[in-house]
PDB file of C-alpha atoms in Angstrom:
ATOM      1  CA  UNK A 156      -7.032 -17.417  32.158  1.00 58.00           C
ATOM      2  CA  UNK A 157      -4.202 -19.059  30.262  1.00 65.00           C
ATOM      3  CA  UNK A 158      -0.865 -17.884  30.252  1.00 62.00           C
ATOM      4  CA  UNK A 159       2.268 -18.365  27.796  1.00 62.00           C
ATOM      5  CA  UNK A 160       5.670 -17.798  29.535  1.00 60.00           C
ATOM      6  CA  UNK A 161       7.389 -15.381  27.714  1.00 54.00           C
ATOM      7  CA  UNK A 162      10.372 -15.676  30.184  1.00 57.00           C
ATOM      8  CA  UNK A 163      10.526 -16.197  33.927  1.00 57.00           C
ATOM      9  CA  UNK A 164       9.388 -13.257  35.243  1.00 63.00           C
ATOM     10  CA  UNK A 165       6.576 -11.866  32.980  1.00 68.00           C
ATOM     11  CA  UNK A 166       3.385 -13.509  32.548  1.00 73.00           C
ATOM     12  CA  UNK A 167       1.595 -12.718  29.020  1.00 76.00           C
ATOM     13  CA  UNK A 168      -2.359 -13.821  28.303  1.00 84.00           C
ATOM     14  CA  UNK A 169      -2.922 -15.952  25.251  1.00 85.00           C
ATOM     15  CA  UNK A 170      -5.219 -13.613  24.356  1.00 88.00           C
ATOM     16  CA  UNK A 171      -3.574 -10.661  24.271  1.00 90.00           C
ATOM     17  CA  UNK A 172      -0.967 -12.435  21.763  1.00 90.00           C
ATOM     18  CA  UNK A 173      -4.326 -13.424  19.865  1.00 92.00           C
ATOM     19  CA  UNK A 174      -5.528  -9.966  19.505  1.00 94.00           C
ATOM     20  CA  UNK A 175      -2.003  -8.321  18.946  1.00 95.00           C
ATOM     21  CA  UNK A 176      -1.808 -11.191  15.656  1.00 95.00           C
ATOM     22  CA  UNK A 177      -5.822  -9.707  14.625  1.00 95.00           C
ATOM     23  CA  UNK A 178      -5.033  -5.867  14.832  1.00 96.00           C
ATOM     24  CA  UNK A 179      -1.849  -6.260  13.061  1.00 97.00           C
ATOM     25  CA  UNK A 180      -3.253  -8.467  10.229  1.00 96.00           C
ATOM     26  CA  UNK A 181      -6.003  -5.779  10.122  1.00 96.00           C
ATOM     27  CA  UNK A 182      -3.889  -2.761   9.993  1.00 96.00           C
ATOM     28  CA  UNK A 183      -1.781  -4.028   7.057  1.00 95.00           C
ATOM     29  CA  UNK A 184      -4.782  -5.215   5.636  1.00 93.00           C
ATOM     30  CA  UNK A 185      -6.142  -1.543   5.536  1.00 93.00           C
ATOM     31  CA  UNK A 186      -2.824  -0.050   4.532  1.00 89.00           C
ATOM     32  CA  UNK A 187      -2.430  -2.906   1.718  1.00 87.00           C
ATOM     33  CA  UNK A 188      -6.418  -2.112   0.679  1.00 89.00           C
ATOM     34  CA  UNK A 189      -5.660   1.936   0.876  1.00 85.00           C
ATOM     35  CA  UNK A 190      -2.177   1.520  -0.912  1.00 81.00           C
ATOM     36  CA  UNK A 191      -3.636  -0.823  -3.889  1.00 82.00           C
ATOM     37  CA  UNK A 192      -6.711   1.688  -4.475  1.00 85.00           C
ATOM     38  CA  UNK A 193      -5.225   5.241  -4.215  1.00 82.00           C
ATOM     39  CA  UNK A 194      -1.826   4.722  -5.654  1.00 83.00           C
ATOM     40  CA  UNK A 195      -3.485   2.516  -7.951  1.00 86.00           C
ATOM     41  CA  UNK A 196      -4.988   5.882  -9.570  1.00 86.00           C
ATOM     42  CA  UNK A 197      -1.592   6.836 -10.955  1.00 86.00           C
ATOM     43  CA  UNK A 198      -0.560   3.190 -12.636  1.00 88.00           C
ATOM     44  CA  UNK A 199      -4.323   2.895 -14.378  1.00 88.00           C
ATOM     45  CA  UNK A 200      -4.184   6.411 -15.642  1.00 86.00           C
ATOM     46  CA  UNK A 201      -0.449   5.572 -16.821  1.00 87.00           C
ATOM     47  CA  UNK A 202      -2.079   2.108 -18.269  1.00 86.00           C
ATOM     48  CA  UNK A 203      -4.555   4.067 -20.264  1.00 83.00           C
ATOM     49  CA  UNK A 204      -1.783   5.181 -22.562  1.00 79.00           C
ATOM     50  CA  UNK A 205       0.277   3.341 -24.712  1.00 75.00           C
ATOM     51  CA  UNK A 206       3.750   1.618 -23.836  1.00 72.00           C
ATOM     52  CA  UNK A 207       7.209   3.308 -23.743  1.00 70.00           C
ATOM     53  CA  UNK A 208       9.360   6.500 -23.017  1.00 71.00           C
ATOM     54  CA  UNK A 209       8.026   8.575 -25.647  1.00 74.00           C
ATOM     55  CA  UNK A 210       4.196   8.066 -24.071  1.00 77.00           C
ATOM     56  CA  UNK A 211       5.177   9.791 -21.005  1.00 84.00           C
ATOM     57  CA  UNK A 212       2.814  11.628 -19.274  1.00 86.00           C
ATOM     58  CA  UNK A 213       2.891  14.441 -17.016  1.00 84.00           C
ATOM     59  CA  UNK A 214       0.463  14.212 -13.572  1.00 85.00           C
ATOM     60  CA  UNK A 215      -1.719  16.712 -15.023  1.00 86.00           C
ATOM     61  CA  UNK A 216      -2.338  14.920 -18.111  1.00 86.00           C
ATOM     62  CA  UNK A 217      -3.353  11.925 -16.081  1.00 84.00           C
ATOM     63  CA  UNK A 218      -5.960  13.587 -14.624  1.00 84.00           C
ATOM     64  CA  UNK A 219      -4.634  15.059 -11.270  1.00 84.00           C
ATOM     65  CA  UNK A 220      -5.169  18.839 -10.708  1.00 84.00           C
ATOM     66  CA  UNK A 221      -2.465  19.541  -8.465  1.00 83.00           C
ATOM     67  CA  UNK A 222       0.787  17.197  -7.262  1.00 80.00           C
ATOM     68  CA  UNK A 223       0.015  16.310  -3.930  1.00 81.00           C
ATOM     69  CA  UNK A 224       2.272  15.436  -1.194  1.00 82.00           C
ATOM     70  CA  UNK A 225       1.052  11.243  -1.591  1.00 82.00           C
ATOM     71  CA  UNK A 226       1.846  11.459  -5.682  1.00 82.00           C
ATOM     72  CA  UNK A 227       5.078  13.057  -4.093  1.00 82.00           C
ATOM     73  CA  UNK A 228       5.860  10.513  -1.722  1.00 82.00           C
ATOM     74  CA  UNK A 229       5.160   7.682  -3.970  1.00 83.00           C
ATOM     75  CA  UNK A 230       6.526   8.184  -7.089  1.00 84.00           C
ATOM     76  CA  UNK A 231      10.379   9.756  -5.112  1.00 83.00           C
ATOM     77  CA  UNK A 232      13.203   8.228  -6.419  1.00 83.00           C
ATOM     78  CA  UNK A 233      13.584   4.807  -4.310  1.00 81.00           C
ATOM     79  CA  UNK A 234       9.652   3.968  -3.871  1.00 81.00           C
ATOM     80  CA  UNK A 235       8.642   0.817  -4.947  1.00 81.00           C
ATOM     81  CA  UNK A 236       6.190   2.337  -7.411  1.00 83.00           C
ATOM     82  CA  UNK A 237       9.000   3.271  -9.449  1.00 84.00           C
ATOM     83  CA  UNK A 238      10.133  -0.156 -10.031  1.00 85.00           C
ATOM     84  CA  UNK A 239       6.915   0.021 -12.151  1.00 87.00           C
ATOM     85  CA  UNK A 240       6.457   3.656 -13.448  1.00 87.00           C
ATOM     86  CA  UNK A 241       9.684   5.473 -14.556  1.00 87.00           C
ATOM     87  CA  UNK A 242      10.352   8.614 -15.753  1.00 87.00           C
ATOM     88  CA  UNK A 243      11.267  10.232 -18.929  1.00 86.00           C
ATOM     89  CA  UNK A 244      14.639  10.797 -19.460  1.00 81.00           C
ATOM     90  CA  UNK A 245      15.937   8.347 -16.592  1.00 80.00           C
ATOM     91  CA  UNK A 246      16.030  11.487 -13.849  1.00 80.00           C
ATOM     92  CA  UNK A 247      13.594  13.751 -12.600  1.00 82.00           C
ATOM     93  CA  UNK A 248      13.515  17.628 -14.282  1.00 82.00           C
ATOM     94  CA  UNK A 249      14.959  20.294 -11.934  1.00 83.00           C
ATOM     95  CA  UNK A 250      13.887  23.779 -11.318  1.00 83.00           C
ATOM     96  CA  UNK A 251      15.986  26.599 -10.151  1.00 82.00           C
ATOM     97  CA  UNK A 252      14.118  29.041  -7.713  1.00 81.00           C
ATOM     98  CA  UNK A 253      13.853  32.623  -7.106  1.00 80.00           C
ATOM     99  CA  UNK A 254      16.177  32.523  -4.585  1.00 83.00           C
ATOM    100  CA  UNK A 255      18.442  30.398  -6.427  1.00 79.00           C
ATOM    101  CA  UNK A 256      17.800  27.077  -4.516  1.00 83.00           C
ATOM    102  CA  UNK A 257      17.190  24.081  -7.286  1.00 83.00           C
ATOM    103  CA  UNK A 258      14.258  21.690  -6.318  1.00 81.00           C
ATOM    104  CA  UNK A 259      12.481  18.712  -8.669  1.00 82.00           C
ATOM    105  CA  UNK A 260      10.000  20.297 -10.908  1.00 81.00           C
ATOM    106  CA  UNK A 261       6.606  17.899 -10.674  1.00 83.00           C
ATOM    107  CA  UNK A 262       4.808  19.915 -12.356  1.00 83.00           C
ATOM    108  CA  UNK A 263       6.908  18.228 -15.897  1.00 83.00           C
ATOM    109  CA  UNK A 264       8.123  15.376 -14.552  1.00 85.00           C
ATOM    110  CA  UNK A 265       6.943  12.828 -17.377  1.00 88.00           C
ATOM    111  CA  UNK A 266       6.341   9.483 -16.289  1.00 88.00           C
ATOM    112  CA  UNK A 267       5.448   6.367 -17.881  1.00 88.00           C
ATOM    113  CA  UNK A 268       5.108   2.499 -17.793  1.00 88.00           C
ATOM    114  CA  UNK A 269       7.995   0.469 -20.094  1.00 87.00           C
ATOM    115  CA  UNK A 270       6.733  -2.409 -21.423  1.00 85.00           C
ATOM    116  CA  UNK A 271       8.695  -5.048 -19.734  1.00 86.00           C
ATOM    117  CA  UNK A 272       6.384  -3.478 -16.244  1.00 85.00           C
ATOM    118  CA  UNK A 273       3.444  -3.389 -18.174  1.00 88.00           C
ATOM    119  CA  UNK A 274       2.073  -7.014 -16.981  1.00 89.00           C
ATOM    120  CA  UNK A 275       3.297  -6.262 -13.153  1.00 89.00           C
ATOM    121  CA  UNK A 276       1.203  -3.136 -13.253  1.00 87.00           C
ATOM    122  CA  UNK A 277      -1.723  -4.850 -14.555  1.00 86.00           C
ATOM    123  CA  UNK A 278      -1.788  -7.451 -12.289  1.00 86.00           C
ATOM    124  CA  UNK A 279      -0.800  -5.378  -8.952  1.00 85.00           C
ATOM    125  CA  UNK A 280      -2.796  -2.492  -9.427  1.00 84.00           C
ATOM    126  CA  UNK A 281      -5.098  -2.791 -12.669  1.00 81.00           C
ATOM    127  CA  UNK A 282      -8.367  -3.132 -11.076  1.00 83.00           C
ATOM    128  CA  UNK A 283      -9.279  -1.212  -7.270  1.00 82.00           C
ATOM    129  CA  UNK A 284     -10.564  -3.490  -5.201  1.00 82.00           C
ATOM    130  CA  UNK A 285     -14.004  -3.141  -4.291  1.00 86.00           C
ATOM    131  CA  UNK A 286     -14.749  -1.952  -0.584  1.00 88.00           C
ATOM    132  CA  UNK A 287     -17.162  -4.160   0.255  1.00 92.00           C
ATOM    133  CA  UNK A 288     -14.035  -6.267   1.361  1.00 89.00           C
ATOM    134  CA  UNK A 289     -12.619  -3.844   3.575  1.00 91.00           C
ATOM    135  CA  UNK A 290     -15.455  -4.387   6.518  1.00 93.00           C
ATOM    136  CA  UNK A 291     -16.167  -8.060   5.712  1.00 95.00           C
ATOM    137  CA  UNK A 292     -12.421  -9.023   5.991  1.00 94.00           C
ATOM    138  CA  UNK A 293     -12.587  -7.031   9.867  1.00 95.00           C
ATOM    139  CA  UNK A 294     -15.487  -8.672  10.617  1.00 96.00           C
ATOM    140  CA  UNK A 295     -13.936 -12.194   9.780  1.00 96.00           C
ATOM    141  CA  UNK A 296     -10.986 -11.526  11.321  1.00 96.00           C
ATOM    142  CA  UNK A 297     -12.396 -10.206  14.609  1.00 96.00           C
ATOM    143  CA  UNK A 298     -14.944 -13.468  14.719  1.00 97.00           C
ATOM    144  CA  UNK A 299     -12.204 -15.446  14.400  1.00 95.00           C
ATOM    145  CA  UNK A 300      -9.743 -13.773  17.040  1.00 95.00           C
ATOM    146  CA  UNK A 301     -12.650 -14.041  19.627  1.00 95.00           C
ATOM    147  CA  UNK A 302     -12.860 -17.577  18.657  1.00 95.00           C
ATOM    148  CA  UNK A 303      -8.826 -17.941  19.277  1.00 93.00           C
ATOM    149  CA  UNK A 304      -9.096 -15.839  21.955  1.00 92.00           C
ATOM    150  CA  UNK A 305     -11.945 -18.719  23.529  1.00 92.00           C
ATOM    151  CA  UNK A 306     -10.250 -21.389  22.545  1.00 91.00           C
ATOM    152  CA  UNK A 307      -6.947 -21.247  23.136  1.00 87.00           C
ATOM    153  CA  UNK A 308      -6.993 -21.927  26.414  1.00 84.00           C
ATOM    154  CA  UNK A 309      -9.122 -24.786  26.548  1.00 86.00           C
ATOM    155  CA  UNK A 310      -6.713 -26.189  23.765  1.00 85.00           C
ATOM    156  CA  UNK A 311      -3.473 -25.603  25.994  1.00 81.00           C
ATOM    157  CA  UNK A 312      -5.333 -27.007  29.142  1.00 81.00           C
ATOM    158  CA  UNK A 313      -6.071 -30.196  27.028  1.00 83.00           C
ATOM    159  CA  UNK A 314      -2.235 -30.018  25.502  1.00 81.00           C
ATOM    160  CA  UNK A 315      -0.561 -29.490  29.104  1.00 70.00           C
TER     161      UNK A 315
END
């Protein structure tokens, strides 16, 4: 087995560094693939409408039944997805409780896509991707970490 020297004390296996590389790649290639097709759902049903503040749209009118805790998380103020998709009236609506405590009201946030974020949201999210990629990109990838995994020590034998 080949080793790389990490330092002087601690030996590490090529191919552990090799399959490290593959199941990162993989797992932001999943969160990527998950990220583009279920957040995408908001930014197409937003793209379905026309342009501007005035076509804002409310989650229900989108098409979502309920606001759930992902639309939540993704469209908070900060997200990247509201570089794209902003909402009506700059801010989001509050709500004052029956106990007095004021929270963001969700339920009439309006949000839509301006114009000048029109093209970014086409190309970034206007089509899902189809996912028949999903397992052939794993498979490729894992063929060609075993392959790494083979070859890299032959290739540092022959270097060394």
């Amino acid at each position: 087995m080949q080793y790389l020297f990490a330092d002087a004390v601690y030996l590490v296996p090529i191919s552990y560094i090799v399959w490290g590389i593959c199941i990162g790649v993989n797992l932001a290639f999943i969160i990527s693939f998950i990220s583009r097709n279920t957040i995408g759902k908001i930014v197409r049903a937003l793209l379905s409408f026309p342009e501007g503040e005035e076509a804002g749209r409310t989650l229900y009118e989108l098409g979502f039944k309920k606001v759930s805790f992902l639309s939540k998380v993704v469209l908070k103020e900060g997200s990247s997805l509201r570089n794209i998709v902003y909402i009506e009236g700059g801010h989001f609506p509050t709500k004052e409780n029956s106990d007095g405590s004021v929270t963001l009201d969700w339920e009439n946030a309006k949000f839509y896509i301006p114009d000048s974020q029109r093209k970014r949201a086409e190309s970034l999210y206007g089509k899902p991707q189809r996912w028949i990629f999903l397992p052939i990109f794993i498979v490729l990838s894992i063929f060609c970490a075993a392959l790494m995994a083979w070859l890299m020590p032959m290739l540092m034998n022959a270097i060394i």
